XYZ file of C-alpha atoms in Angstrom:
394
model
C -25.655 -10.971 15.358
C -23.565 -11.311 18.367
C -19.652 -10.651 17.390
C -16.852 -12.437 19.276
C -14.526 -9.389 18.865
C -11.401 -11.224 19.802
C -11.689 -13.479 16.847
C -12.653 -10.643 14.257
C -9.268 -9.117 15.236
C -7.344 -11.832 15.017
C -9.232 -12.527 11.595
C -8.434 -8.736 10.519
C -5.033 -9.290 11.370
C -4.561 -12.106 8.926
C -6.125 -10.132 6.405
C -3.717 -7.459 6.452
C -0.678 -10.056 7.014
C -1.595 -11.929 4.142
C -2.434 -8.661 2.080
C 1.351 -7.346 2.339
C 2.723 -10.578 2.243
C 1.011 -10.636 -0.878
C 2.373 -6.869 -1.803
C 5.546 -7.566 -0.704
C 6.140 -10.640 -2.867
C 4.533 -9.464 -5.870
C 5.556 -5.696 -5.961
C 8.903 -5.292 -3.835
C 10.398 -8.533 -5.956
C 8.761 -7.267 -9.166
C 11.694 -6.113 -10.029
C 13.858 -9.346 -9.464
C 11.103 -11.432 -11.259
C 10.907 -9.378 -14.505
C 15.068 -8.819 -14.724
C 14.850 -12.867 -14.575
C 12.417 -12.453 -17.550
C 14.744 -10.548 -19.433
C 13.292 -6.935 -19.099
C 15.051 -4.222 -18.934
C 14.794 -1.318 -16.018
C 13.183 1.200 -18.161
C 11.084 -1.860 -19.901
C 10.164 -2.806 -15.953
C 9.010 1.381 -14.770
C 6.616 0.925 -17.316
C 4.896 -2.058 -16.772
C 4.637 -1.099 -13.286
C 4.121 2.219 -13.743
C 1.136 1.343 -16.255
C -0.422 -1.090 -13.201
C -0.416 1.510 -11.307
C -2.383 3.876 -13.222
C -5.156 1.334 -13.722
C -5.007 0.888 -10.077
C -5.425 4.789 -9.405
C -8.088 4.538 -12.300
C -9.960 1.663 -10.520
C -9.498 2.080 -6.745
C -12.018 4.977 -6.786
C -14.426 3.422 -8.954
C -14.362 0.028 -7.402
C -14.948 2.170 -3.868
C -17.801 3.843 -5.026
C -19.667 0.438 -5.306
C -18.283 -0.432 -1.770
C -19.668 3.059 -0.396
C -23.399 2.427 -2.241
C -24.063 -1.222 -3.209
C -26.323 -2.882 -1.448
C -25.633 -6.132 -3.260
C -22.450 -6.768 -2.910
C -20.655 -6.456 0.017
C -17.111 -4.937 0.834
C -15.819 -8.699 1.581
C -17.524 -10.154 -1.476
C -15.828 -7.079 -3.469
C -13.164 -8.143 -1.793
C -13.029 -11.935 -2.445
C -14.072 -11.355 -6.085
C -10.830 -9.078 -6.664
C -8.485 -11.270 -4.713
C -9.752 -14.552 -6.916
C -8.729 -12.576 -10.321
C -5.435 -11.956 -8.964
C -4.988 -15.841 -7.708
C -5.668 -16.624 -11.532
C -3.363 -13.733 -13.072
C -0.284 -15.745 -10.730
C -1.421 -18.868 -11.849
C -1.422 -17.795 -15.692
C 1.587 -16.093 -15.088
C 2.865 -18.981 -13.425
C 2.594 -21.510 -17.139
C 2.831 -18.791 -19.346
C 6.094 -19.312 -21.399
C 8.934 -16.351 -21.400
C 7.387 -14.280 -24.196
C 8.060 -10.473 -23.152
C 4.516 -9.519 -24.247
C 2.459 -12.558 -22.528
C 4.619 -11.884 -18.969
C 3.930 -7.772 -19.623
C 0.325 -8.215 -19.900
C -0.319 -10.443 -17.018
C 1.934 -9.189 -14.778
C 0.680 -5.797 -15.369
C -2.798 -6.583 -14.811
C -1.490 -8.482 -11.274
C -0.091 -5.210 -10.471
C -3.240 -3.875 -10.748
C -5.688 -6.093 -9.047
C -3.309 -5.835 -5.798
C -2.972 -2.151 -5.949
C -7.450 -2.061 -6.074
C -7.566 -4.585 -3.131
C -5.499 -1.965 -0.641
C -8.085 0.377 0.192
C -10.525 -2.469 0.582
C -8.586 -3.973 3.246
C -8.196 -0.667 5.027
C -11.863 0.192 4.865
C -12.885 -3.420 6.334
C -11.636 -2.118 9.664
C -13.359 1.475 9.117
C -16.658 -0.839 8.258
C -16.511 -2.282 11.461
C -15.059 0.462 13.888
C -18.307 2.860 11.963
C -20.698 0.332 13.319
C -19.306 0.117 17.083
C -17.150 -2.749 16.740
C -13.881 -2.626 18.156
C -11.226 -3.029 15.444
C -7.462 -1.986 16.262
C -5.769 -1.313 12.982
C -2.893 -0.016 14.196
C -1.859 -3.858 15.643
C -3.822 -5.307 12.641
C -1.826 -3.183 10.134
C 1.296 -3.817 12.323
C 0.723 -7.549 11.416
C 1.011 -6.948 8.007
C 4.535 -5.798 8.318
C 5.478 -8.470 10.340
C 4.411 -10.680 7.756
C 5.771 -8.100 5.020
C 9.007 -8.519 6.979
C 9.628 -12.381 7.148
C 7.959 -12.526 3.784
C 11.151 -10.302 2.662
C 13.897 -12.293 4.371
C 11.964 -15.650 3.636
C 11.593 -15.258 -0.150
C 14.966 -13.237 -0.782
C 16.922 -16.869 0.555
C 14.465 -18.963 -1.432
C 14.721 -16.654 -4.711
C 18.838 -17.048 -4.778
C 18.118 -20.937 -4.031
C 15.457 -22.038 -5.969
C 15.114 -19.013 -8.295
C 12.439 -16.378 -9.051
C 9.496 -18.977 -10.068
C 8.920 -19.533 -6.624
C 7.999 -16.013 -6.096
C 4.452 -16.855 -8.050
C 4.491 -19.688 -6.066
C 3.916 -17.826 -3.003
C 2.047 -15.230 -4.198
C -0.500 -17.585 -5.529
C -0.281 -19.245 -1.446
C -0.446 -16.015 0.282
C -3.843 -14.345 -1.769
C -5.459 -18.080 -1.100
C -5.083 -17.047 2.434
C -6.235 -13.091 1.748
C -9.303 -14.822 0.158
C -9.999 -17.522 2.905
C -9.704 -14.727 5.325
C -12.101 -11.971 3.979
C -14.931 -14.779 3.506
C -14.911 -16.014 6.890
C -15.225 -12.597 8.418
C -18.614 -11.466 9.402
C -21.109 -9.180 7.029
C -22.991 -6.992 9.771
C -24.885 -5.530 6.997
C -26.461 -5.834 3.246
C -27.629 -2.264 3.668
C -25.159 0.373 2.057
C -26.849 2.914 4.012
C -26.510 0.987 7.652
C -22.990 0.130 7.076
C -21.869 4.181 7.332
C -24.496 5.788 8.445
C -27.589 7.759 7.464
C -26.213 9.986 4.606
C -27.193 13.424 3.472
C -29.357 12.707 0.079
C -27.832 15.553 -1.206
C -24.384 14.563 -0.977
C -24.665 11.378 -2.300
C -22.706 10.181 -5.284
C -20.393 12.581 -5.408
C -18.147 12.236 -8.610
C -14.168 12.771 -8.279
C -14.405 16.795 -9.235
C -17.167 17.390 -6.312
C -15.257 15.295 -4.026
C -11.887 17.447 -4.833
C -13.627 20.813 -4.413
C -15.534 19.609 -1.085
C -11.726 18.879 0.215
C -9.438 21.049 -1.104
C -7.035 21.438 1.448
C -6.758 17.341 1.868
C -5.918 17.281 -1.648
C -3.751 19.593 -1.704
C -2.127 17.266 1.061
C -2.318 14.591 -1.559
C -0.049 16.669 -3.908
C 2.441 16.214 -1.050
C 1.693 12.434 -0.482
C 1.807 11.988 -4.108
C 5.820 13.134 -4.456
C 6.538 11.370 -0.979
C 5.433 8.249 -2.330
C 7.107 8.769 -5.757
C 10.520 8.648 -3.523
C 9.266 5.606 -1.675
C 7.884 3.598 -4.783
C 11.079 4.694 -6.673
C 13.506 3.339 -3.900
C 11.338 -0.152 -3.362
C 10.677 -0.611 -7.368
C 14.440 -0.323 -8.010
C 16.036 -1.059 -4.565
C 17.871 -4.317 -6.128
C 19.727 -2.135 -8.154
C 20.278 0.410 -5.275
C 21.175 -2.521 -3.244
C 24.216 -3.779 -6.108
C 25.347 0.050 -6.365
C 26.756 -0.564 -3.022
C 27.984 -4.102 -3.253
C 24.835 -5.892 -1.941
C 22.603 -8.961 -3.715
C 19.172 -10.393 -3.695
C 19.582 -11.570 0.155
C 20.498 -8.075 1.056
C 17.969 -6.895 -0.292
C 15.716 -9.390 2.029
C 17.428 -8.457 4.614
C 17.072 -4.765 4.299
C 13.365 -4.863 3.293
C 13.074 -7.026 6.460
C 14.712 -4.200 8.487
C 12.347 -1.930 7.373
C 9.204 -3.914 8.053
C 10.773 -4.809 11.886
C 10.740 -1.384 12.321
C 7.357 -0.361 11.519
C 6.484 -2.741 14.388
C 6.336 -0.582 17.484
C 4.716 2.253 16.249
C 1.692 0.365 13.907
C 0.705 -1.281 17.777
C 1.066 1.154 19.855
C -0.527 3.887 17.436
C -3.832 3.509 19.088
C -2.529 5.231 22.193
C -0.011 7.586 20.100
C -3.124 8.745 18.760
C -5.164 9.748 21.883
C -2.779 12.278 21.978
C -1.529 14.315 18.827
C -4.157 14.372 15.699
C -3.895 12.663 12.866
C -2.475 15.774 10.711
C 0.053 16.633 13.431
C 1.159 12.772 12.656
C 1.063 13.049 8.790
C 3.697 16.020 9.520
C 6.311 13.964 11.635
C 5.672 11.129 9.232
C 6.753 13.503 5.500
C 9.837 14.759 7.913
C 11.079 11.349 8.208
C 10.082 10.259 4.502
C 12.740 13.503 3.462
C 15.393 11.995 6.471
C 15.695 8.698 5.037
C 15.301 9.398 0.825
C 18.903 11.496 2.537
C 19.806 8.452 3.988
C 19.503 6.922 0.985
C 21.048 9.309 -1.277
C 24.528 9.551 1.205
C 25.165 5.653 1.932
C 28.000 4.262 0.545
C 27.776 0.207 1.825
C 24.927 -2.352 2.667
C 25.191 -1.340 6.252
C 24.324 1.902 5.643
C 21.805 1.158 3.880
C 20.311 -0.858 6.374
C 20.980 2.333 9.011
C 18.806 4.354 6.559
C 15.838 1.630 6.015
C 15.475 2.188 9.820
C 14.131 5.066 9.440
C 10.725 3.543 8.282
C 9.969 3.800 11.888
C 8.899 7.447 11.449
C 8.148 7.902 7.593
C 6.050 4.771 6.212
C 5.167 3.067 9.676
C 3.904 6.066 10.793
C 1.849 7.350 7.879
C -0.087 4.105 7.233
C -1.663 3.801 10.601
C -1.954 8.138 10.610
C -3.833 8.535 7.125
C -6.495 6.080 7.693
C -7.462 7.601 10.642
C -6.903 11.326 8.833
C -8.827 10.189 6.269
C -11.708 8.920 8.716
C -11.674 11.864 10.977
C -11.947 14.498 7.284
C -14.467 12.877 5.534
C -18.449 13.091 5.543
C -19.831 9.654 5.991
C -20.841 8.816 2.429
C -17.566 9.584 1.740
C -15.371 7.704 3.806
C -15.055 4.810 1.181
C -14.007 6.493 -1.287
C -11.600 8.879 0.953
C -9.660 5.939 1.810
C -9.622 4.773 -2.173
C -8.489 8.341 -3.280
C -5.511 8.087 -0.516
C -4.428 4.995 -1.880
C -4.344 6.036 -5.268
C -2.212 8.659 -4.475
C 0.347 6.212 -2.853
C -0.150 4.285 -6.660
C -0.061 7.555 -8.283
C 3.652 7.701 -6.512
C 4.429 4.581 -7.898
C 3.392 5.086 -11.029
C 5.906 8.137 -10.984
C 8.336 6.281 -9.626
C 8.578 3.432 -11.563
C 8.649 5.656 -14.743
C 11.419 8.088 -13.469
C 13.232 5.570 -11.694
C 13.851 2.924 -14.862
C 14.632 6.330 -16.998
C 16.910 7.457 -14.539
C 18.520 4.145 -13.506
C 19.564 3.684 -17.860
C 20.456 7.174 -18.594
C 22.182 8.658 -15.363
C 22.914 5.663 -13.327
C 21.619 5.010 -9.505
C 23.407 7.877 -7.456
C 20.886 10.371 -9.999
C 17.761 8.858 -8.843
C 18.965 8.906 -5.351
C 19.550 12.610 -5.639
C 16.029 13.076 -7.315
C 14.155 10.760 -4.775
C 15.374 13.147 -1.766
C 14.673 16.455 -3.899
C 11.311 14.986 -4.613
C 10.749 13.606 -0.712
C 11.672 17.291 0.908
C 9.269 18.994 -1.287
C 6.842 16.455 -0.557
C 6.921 17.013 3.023
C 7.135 20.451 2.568
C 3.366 20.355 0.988
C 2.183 18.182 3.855
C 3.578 20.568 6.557
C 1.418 23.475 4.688
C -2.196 22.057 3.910
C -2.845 18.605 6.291
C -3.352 21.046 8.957
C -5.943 23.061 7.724
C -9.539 22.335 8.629
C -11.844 22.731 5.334
């Protein structure tokens, strides 16, 4: 099959804008939609926090059949996950306000979304393993444009039309995830083909094989794990953060639209930034600047500087995305790369399933200023971890 390579990027770039579009409206505002609902903050950490584990449960698992089907393909896995989720908004969309009903499917929402992410990530890995020329450091820099004006776009809309319209356009944006993936081409049917001649031996490794063939990357992941419960924290709760200081809903756009402007120059120019430091040497820079800005966080006193500290995405999250697929790529056997990505990922949900359990707990027993103070305590160790073990060669 001839590829025109041009139009598979700009294809793969849609698929990431729509995905965090799509994470952006239904996990930043989750928060927003469920107060609406009549939830309370330590009633919200566990619905998301219980998403999340199901996520972390399922994103290796639904890998695994990525890494070995030869049925089904990692866009029909793809499309097939991204159609549930369509019909979870919709549900959730004409279900009436009973606490239990909205729980249930918005939980489940959670989860489909937080399964998808490593499957969009390893479409460009699926590609780039064959020989085809996939930039995901623009592709994945598209996604937080789109993140971005899906922040500032929806915050107006929420305060004017209210939060129904935030199913609304999660239901619009995963149409356009699902268009996307199923109009990109399948190179392969062959598991096999699609990564490489694997080592029989090494095939099917389970979770416990896969930890002791890595140890030092998961002792990275111990790291990840507590920058991420900082990060998930912050975004799960950031309305509240966001009123502590005199801000609203719209501020909140605003600031998560800072943030995702910010990510901008690094996500498309990470393709040369990567030429020349490695991938670990990036993770490092990337945990300094998650433990910077939770102390941004934890010091600011207004909106403004607030928005001064969601700046600082430029070195902690914009960095690490683009940085830990490629870490990930560049550490893992070939029958493994699937999965590698899927186990990364689920330690970013494993962060927000901390997060969103801590943060509600904290938020209605010791107010916001005591989960700022945790989120930075938890942030510097974090880094601390990375700066130890993403180094080290296995």
């Amino acid at each position: 099959m001839k590829l025109n390579t041009r139009k598979l990027m700009i294809q793969y770039c849609i698929l990431q804008g729509s995905y965090w579009a799509s994470f952006c409206v239904i996990y930043a505002f989750a928060t927003v939609f469920l107060l609406s609902r009549g939830f309370e903050s330590s009633m919200i950490g566990v619905i998301i926090a219980a998403g999340n584990i199901l996520g972390v449960v399922l994103q290796p698992m639904v890998a695994s059949i990525a890494d070995r089907s030869e049925k089904i393909s990692l866009h029909k896995l793809t499309a097939m996950l991204s159609i549930i989720m369509i019909l979870l908004l919709v549900l959730l969309y004409f279900v009436p306000n009973g606490l239990l009903a909205v729980a249930v499917l918005f939980l489940l929402t959670d989860t489909f979304l937080q399964v998808i992410q490593p499957l969009i990530n390893s479409v460009s890995v699926y590609y780039v393993n064959q020989g085809v020329s996939v930039d995901f450091g623009s592709a994945r820099g598209i996604g937080s444009l789109s993140y971005a004006a899906a922040s500032y776009i929806l915050g107006i809309v929420v305060e004017k039309f209210g939060t129904r319209s935030i199913l609304m356009a999660g239901i619009l944006v995963a149409m356009v995830l699902l268009v996307t993936v199923l109009s990109m081409p399948v190179l392969s049917s062959s598991a096999a083909s699609r990564l490489g001649e694997k080592e029989p031996e090494q095939n099917d490794a389970g979770l416990l094989v896969f930890a002791g063939r890595y140890k030092n990357f998961m002792l990275t992941l111990a790291g990840i794990t507590l920058l991420f419960t900082f990060h998930n924290m912050n975004n799960a709760y950031l309305i509240k953060v966001i009123e502590n200081v005199g801000g609203t809903s719209a501020d909140m756009g605003r600031m998560l639209s800072i943030a995702a402007i910010t990510e901008l120059p690094v996500m498309f120019l990470f393709s040369r930034i990567s030429k020349h430091f490695k991938s670990s040497t990036l993770l490092m820079v990337s945990s300094a600047f998650f433990a910077i800005r939770a102390a941004g966080f934890m010091l600011a006193g207004n909106v403004m500087t607030m928005y001064l500290a969601a700046m600082l995405q430029i070195g902690s999250f914009a960095l690490y995305i683009p940085s830990s697929v490629y870490y990930v790529n560049e550490t893992m056997l070939d029958q493994d790369k699937f999965k590698g990505q899927a186990v990364m990922t689920a330690t970013n949900t494993l962060g927000g399933v901390f997060g969103s359990l801590f943060g509600g707990f904290l938020i209605d027993n010791a107010g916001v200023g005591a989960m700022n103070t945790v989120c930075f305590a938890m942030a510097a160790a974090g880094a601390v971890l990375v700066f130890l073990f993403a180094g080290r060669h296995e």
